[in-house]
Amino acid sequence: ADELENNLNEKTLANQRIQEELRAAQTDLIALQRSARDNLRRWGPEVDAARAKIERFIKSFHYRPIGPLGAYIRPRDPKWAKAIHCCLGSSLIRSFVVLDSHDEHLLRDICNNQVSIVRASRDEAKYAVTKSGHPKLICLLDVVDISSPTVYNAIIDQADADRQMLVEVASDLEKCAYGRSSGNLAFWTPNGDKAFCKYGSRVFIAGPRYVTPLLATELRDDRREKEASVRELERSLSDGSRGRGDMVGRLAAAKKKVAAL
């Protein structure tokens, strides 16, 4: 009976831990689902406030600010979402694009410098860029759909997007990055690892373990993963509850036998 009681206590604690994990996962999932319904909520309160102020002062701008920049970028393949995010950076993805100095100063003033601002040219056509002919390389620009030519040009100006290459197989990263033909290119794997040469030195930067999802595909994939996590935790809790119920019955029977002696 003592052993059964100890096992029951352990099972109870295990179920409580699962319940806590489940509540946390459900909270995260609700936030992601809300973000999916509101395409811009995920950018954060500073960006939301900036958009509201832009609308309030829209007649004072020469040209409507464009942003957040990441809202115009959609990865074509989910496997590259993290690499694209790491390459561009959260600050640039959350930034607003303005087209002249007047609008830049106005946006900084009304937002109290709370958002990142990028100056871009007023060119309506996308830059013409030279694509790499390397069979194992994919340019970042080849794996994204960008709905604004201004944003397309801005990520080239601000992040050298035309010189960011993607390598599908991690084992090929160093061969591509440190080879004779690497030039001034940077190379990325799907998990955000980066390698490049600088002043004759070989540089490797490991990708982050987790990236807050901002780009549309990232958000969708993160929601799917969280939904799967919630389902798994619910199954574990259900199994644990049944196991605990069996233990309670066995313990009651054991105590009854002891009392009958």
mmCIF file of C-alpha atoms in Angstrom:
data_model
loop_
_atom_site.group_PDB
_atom_site.id
_atom_site.type_symbol
_atom_site.label_atom_id
_atom_site.label_comp_id
_atom_site.label_asym_id
_atom_site.label_seq_id
_atom_site.Cartn_x
_atom_site.Cartn_y
_atom_site.Cartn_z
ATOM 1 C CA ALA A 1 0.000 0.000 0.000
ATOM 2 C CA ASP A 2 2.862 2.402 0.831
ATOM 3 C CA GLU A 3 4.489 1.766 -2.542
ATOM 4 C CA LEU A 4 1.178 2.322 -4.330
ATOM 5 C CA GLU A 5 0.676 5.574 -2.429
ATOM 6 C CA ASN A 6 4.165 6.807 -3.410
ATOM 7 C CA ASN A 7 3.486 5.914 -7.039
ATOM 8 C CA LEU A 8 0.167 7.745 -6.853
ATOM 9 C CA ASN A 9 1.853 10.888 -5.505
ATOM 10 C CA GLU A 10 4.444 10.768 -8.300
ATOM 11 C CA LYS A 11 1.718 10.328 -10.905
ATOM 12 C CA THR A 12 -0.232 13.248 -9.411
ATOM 13 C CA LEU A 13 2.830 15.525 -9.600
ATOM 14 C CA ALA A 14 3.526 14.404 -13.174
ATOM 15 C CA ASN A 15 -0.047 15.198 -14.184
ATOM 16 C CA GLN A 16 0.203 18.620 -12.546
ATOM 17 C CA ARG A 17 3.366 19.387 -14.551
ATOM 18 C CA ILE A 18 1.618 18.344 -17.765
ATOM 19 C CA GLN A 19 -1.364 20.542 -16.878
ATOM 20 C CA GLU A 20 0.958 23.536 -16.401
ATOM 21 C CA GLU A 21 2.680 22.877 -19.734
ATOM 22 C CA LEU A 22 -0.697 22.472 -21.420
ATOM 23 C CA ARG A 23 -2.020 25.769 -20.027
ATOM 24 C CA ALA A 24 1.130 27.579 -21.222
ATOM 25 C CA ALA A 25 0.901 25.984 -24.679
ATOM 26 C CA GLN A 26 -2.813 26.843 -24.952
ATOM 27 C CA THR A 27 -2.055 30.462 -24.038
ATOM 28 C CA ASP A 28 0.642 30.636 -26.717
ATOM 29 C CA LEU A 29 -1.682 29.053 -29.265
ATOM 30 C CA ILE A 30 -4.463 31.557 -28.546
ATOM 31 C CA ALA A 31 -1.982 34.410 -29.107
ATOM 32 C CA LEU A 32 -0.848 32.889 -32.410
ATOM 33 C CA GLN A 33 -4.438 32.336 -33.539
ATOM 34 C CA ARG A 34 -5.256 35.952 -32.769
ATOM 35 C CA SER A 35 -2.197 37.047 -34.717
ATOM 36 C CA ALA A 36 -3.361 34.957 -37.656
ATOM 37 C CA ARG A 37 -6.698 36.787 -37.628
ATOM 38 C CA ASP A 38 -4.955 40.170 -37.422
ATOM 39 C CA ASN A 39 -2.040 40.170 -39.849
ATOM 40 C CA LEU A 40 -0.406 43.170 -38.168
ATOM 41 C CA ARG A 41 -0.906 42.448 -34.457
ATOM 42 C CA ARG A 42 2.179 40.251 -34.350
ATOM 43 C CA TRP A 43 4.470 43.206 -35.059
ATOM 44 C CA GLY A 44 4.104 44.562 -31.529
ATOM 45 C CA PRO A 45 2.613 47.642 -29.836
ATOM 46 C CA GLU A 46 5.204 50.103 -31.208
ATOM 47 C CA VAL A 47 4.369 49.175 -34.798
ATOM 48 C CA ASP A 48 0.618 49.251 -34.095
ATOM 49 C CA ALA A 49 0.978 52.714 -32.528
ATOM 50 C CA ALA A 50 3.066 53.917 -35.472
ATOM 51 C CA ARG A 51 0.438 52.790 -37.974
ATOM 52 C CA ALA A 52 -2.284 54.592 -36.023
ATOM 53 C CA LYS A 53 -0.229 57.799 -35.921
ATOM 54 C CA ILE A 54 0.547 57.564 -39.633
ATOM 55 C CA GLU A 55 -3.178 57.473 -40.331
ATOM 56 C CA ARG A 56 -3.758 60.423 -38.015
ATOM 57 C CA PHE A 57 -1.081 62.544 -39.718
ATOM 58 C CA ILE A 58 -1.371 61.077 -43.221
ATOM 59 C CA LYS A 59 -2.034 64.456 -44.856
ATOM 60 C CA SER A 60 1.258 65.777 -43.493
ATOM 61 C CA PHE A 61 3.346 63.165 -45.327
ATOM 62 C CA HIS A 62 4.574 63.663 -48.863
ATOM 63 C CA TYR A 63 4.238 59.911 -49.465
ATOM 64 C CA ARG A 64 2.513 57.273 -47.350
ATOM 65 C CA PRO A 65 5.133 55.393 -45.264
ATOM 66 C CA ILE A 66 5.344 51.703 -46.108
ATOM 67 C CA GLY A 67 5.471 49.252 -43.257
ATOM 68 C CA PRO A 68 6.128 47.225 -41.420
ATOM 69 C CA LEU A 69 8.472 46.035 -44.129
ATOM 70 C CA GLY A 70 8.026 42.344 -43.278
ATOM 71 C CA ALA A 71 4.291 42.549 -44.026
ATOM 72 C CA TYR A 72 5.229 42.778 -47.707
ATOM 73 C CA ILE A 73 7.543 39.745 -47.645
ATOM 74 C CA ARG A 74 6.292 36.173 -47.885
ATOM 75 C CA PRO A 75 8.641 33.163 -48.020
ATOM 76 C CA ARG A 76 7.659 30.779 -50.818
ATOM 77 C CA ASP A 77 8.972 27.746 -48.940
ATOM 78 C CA PRO A 78 8.602 27.424 -45.143
ATOM 79 C CA LYS A 79 12.033 25.796 -44.824
ATOM 80 C CA TRP A 80 13.737 29.111 -45.667
ATOM 81 C CA ALA A 81 11.643 31.278 -43.321
ATOM 82 C CA LYS A 82 14.155 31.223 -40.464
ATOM 83 C CA ALA A 83 17.133 31.928 -42.728
ATOM 84 C CA ILE A 84 15.299 34.852 -44.346
ATOM 85 C CA HIS A 85 14.372 36.243 -40.935
ATOM 86 C CA CYS A 86 17.949 35.932 -39.642
ATOM 87 C CA CYS A 87 19.369 37.494 -42.795
ATOM 88 C CA LEU A 88 17.089 40.532 -42.765
ATOM 89 C CA GLY A 89 16.917 40.895 -38.981
ATOM 90 C CA SER A 90 13.935 41.697 -36.761
ATOM 91 C CA SER A 91 14.680 45.430 -36.765
ATOM 92 C CA LEU A 92 14.548 45.718 -40.559
ATOM 93 C CA ILE A 93 11.513 43.428 -40.796
ATOM 94 C CA ARG A 94 9.647 45.710 -38.347
ATOM 95 C CA SER A 95 10.836 48.944 -39.968
ATOM 96 C CA PHE A 96 8.913 51.523 -41.984
ATOM 97 C CA VAL A 97 10.087 52.798 -45.346
ATOM 98 C CA VAL A 98 9.885 56.506 -46.176
ATOM 99 C CA LEU A 99 10.770 58.198 -49.436
ATOM 100 C CA ASP A 100 12.222 61.564 -48.425
ATOM 101 C CA SER A 101 13.830 63.400 -45.507
ATOM 102 C CA HIS A 102 10.655 65.338 -44.652
ATOM 103 C CA ASP A 103 8.688 62.137 -44.125
ATOM 104 C CA GLU A 104 11.552 60.567 -42.189
ATOM 105 C CA HIS A 105 11.715 63.471 -39.705
ATOM 106 C CA LEU A 106 7.929 63.590 -39.396
ATOM 107 C CA LEU A 107 7.644 59.857 -38.687
ATOM 108 C CA ARG A 108 10.456 59.999 -36.121
ATOM 109 C CA ASP A 109 8.760 62.927 -34.425
ATOM 110 C CA ILE A 110 5.247 61.502 -34.186
ATOM 111 C CA CYS A 111 6.561 58.063 -33.103
ATOM 112 C CA ASN A 112 9.102 59.428 -30.614
ATOM 113 C CA ASN A 113 11.822 57.318 -32.302
ATOM 114 C CA GLN A 114 10.047 54.134 -31.213
ATOM 115 C CA VAL A 115 10.206 52.435 -34.628
ATOM 116 C CA SER A 116 12.982 51.775 -37.128
ATOM 117 C CA ILE A 117 12.853 53.894 -40.268
ATOM 118 C CA VAL A 118 14.497 53.249 -43.628
ATOM 119 C CA ARG A 119 14.976 55.814 -46.391
ATOM 120 C CA ALA A 120 14.421 54.426 -49.862
ATOM 121 C CA SER A 121 14.415 55.796 -53.369
ATOM 122 C CA ARG A 122 11.202 56.607 -55.203
ATOM 123 C CA ASP A 123 12.034 54.237 -58.058
ATOM 124 C CA GLU A 124 8.955 52.284 -59.069
ATOM 125 C CA ALA A 125 10.909 49.509 -60.777
ATOM 126 C CA LYS A 126 12.736 46.734 -58.991
ATOM 127 C CA TYR A 127 16.522 46.790 -59.151
ATOM 128 C CA ALA A 128 18.020 44.575 -61.809
ATOM 129 C CA VAL A 129 20.241 42.084 -59.987
ATOM 130 C CA THR A 130 22.667 39.482 -61.275
ATOM 131 C CA LYS A 131 21.751 35.952 -60.202
ATOM 132 C CA SER A 132 24.363 33.421 -59.143
ATOM 133 C CA GLY A 133 25.004 30.621 -61.617
ATOM 134 C CA HIS A 134 26.277 28.222 -58.926
ATOM 135 C CA PRO A 135 24.228 24.965 -59.045
ATOM 136 C CA LYS A 136 24.048 24.607 -55.248
ATOM 137 C CA LEU A 137 23.226 28.229 -54.467
ATOM 138 C CA ILE A 138 19.881 29.963 -54.223
ATOM 139 C CA CYS A 139 19.654 33.731 -53.795
ATOM 140 C CA LEU A 140 17.409 34.959 -50.982
ATOM 141 C CA LEU A 141 15.486 37.014 -53.540
ATOM 142 C CA ASP A 142 14.591 33.795 -55.373
ATOM 143 C CA VAL A 143 12.644 32.332 -52.429
ATOM 144 C CA VAL A 144 10.463 35.285 -51.415
ATOM 145 C CA ASP A 145 7.464 37.051 -52.867
ATOM 146 C CA ILE A 146 7.665 40.802 -52.262
ATOM 147 C CA SER A 147 4.544 42.775 -53.066
ATOM 148 C CA SER A 148 6.201 46.206 -53.119
ATOM 149 C CA PRO A 149 9.062 47.230 -55.458
ATOM 150 C CA THR A 150 10.115 49.774 -52.826
ATOM 151 C CA VAL A 151 10.462 47.034 -50.210
ATOM 152 C CA TYR A 152 12.318 44.831 -52.713
ATOM 153 C CA ASN A 153 14.844 47.598 -53.335
ATOM 154 C CA ALA A 154 15.056 48.481 -49.634
ATOM 155 C CA ILE A 155 16.152 44.998 -48.539
ATOM 156 C CA ILE A 156 18.845 45.065 -51.225
ATOM 157 C CA ASP A 157 20.061 48.456 -50.013
ATOM 158 C CA GLN A 158 19.797 47.674 -46.295
ATOM 159 C CA ALA A 159 20.612 43.953 -46.101
ATOM 160 C CA ASP A 160 22.473 43.201 -49.362
ATOM 161 C CA ALA A 161 19.693 40.720 -50.119
ATOM 162 C CA ASP A 162 21.088 40.103 -53.593
ATOM 163 C CA ARG A 163 24.325 38.799 -52.014
ATOM 164 C CA GLN A 164 22.700 36.472 -49.475
ATOM 165 C CA MET A 165 22.888 32.883 -50.685
ATOM 166 C CA LEU A 166 21.008 29.880 -49.319
ATOM 167 C CA VAL A 167 22.557 26.429 -49.074
ATOM 168 C CA GLU A 168 20.123 23.528 -48.723
ATOM 169 C CA VAL A 169 22.617 21.002 -47.303
ATOM 170 C CA ALA A 170 24.460 22.097 -44.160
ATOM 171 C CA SER A 171 27.535 20.066 -45.130
ATOM 172 C CA ASP A 172 27.923 22.279 -48.213
ATOM 173 C CA LEU A 173 27.946 25.515 -46.202
ATOM 174 C CA GLU A 174 31.676 25.783 -45.571
ATOM 175 C CA LYS A 175 32.600 24.544 -49.052
ATOM 176 C CA CYS A 176 30.496 27.288 -50.611
ATOM 177 C CA ALA A 177 31.384 30.037 -48.147
ATOM 178 C CA TYR A 178 35.135 29.423 -48.067
ATOM 179 C CA GLY A 179 35.659 28.431 -51.696
ATOM 180 C CA ARG A 180 37.569 30.472 -54.227
ATOM 181 C CA SER A 181 34.418 31.734 -55.924
ATOM 182 C CA SER A 182 32.623 32.863 -52.752
ATOM 183 C CA GLY A 183 33.498 36.509 -53.398
ATOM 184 C CA ASN A 184 31.650 38.927 -51.132
ATOM 185 C CA LEU A 185 28.660 36.629 -50.652
ATOM 186 C CA ALA A 186 27.181 35.423 -47.365
ATOM 187 C CA PHE A 187 25.817 31.883 -47.085
ATOM 188 C CA TRP A 188 22.934 30.615 -44.964
ATOM 189 C CA THR A 189 21.448 27.240 -44.060
ATOM 190 C CA PRO A 190 17.716 26.726 -43.354
ATOM 191 C CA ASN A 191 18.315 26.863 -39.583
ATOM 192 C CA GLY A 192 19.968 30.285 -39.788
ATOM 193 C CA ASP A 193 23.656 29.312 -39.693
ATOM 194 C CA LYS A 194 25.788 31.864 -41.550
ATOM 195 C CA ALA A 195 29.263 31.591 -43.064
ATOM 196 C CA PHE A 196 31.344 34.043 -45.077
ATOM 197 C CA CYS A 197 34.881 35.301 -45.649
ATOM 198 C CA LYS A 198 35.979 38.716 -44.420
ATOM 199 C CA TYR A 199 39.428 40.181 -45.015
ATOM 200 C CA GLY A 200 40.748 36.702 -45.681
ATOM 201 C CA SER A 201 39.319 35.260 -42.446
ATOM 202 C CA ARG A 202 36.682 32.527 -42.313
ATOM 203 C CA VAL A 203 33.640 33.482 -40.258
ATOM 204 C CA PHE A 204 30.901 31.158 -39.001
ATOM 205 C CA ILE A 205 27.892 32.301 -36.957
ATOM 206 C CA ALA A 206 25.507 29.683 -35.576
ATOM 207 C CA GLY A 207 21.815 30.372 -36.070
ATOM 208 C CA PRO A 208 19.629 31.187 -33.041
ATOM 209 C CA ARG A 209 17.712 28.329 -31.427
ATOM 210 C CA TYR A 210 14.443 30.231 -31.673
ATOM 211 C CA VAL A 211 13.235 33.186 -33.723
ATOM 212 C CA THR A 212 10.045 35.056 -32.850
ATOM 213 C CA PRO A 213 7.805 34.402 -35.859
ATOM 214 C CA LEU A 214 7.099 37.541 -37.892
ATOM 215 C CA LEU A 215 7.033 36.602 -41.559
ATOM 216 C CA ALA A 216 3.721 35.115 -42.711
ATOM 217 C CA THR A 217 4.993 31.583 -43.348
ATOM 218 C CA GLU A 218 6.852 31.530 -40.023
ATOM 219 C CA LEU A 219 3.674 32.440 -38.173
ATOM 220 C CA ARG A 220 1.683 29.687 -39.898
ATOM 221 C CA ASP A 221 4.338 27.047 -39.194
ATOM 222 C CA ASP A 222 4.736 28.130 -35.575
ATOM 223 C CA ARG A 223 0.972 27.855 -35.093
ATOM 224 C CA ARG A 224 0.946 24.338 -36.556
ATOM 225 C CA GLU A 225 3.770 23.277 -34.251
ATOM 226 C CA LYS A 226 1.970 24.734 -31.238
ATOM 227 C CA GLU A 227 -1.279 23.006 -32.205
ATOM 228 C CA ALA A 228 0.585 19.691 -32.426
ATOM 229 C CA SER A 229 2.173 20.359 -29.025
ATOM 230 C CA VAL A 230 -1.228 21.059 -27.446
ATOM 231 C CA ARG A 231 -2.671 17.834 -28.903
ATOM 232 C CA GLU A 232 0.265 15.799 -27.593
ATOM 233 C CA LEU A 233 0.012 17.322 -24.115
ATOM 234 C CA GLU A 234 -3.754 16.676 -24.055
ATOM 235 C CA ARG A 235 -3.128 13.008 -24.926
ATOM 236 C CA SER A 236 -0.449 12.743 -22.228
ATOM 237 C CA LEU A 237 -2.760 14.301 -19.650
ATOM 238 C CA SER A 238 -5.608 11.983 -20.633
ATOM 239 C CA ASP A 239 -3.348 8.930 -20.349
ATOM 240 C CA GLY A 240 -1.962 10.194 -17.060
ATOM 241 C CA SER A 241 -5.428 10.774 -15.627
ATOM 242 C CA ARG A 242 -6.488 7.238 -16.553
ATOM 243 C CA GLY A 243 -3.310 5.850 -14.988
ATOM 244 C CA ARG A 244 -3.904 7.836 -11.823
ATOM 245 C CA GLY A 245 -7.508 6.611 -11.685
ATOM 246 C CA ASP A 246 -6.303 3.007 -11.886
ATOM 247 C CA MET A 247 -3.815 3.649 -9.080
ATOM 248 C CA VAL A 248 -6.505 5.215 -6.875
ATOM 249 C CA GLY A 249 -8.659 2.099 -7.345
ATOM 250 C CA ARG A 250 -5.762 -0.271 -6.606
ATOM 251 C CA LEU A 251 -4.757 1.743 -3.524
ATOM 252 C CA ALA A 252 -8.330 1.710 -2.161
ATOM 253 C CA ALA A 253 -8.500 -2.059 -2.684
ATOM 254 C CA ALA A 254 -5.136 -2.553 -0.960
ATOM 255 C CA LYS A 255 -6.187 -0.455 2.033
ATOM 256 C CA LYS A 256 -9.433 -2.420 2.291
ATOM 257 C CA LYS A 257 -7.497 -5.673 2.415
ATOM 258 C CA VAL A 258 -5.185 -4.311 5.119
ATOM 259 C CA ALA A 259 -8.160 -3.111 7.160
ATOM 260 C CA ALA A 260 -9.764 -6.574 6.929
ATOM 261 C CA LEU A 261 -6.732 -8.281 8.468
#
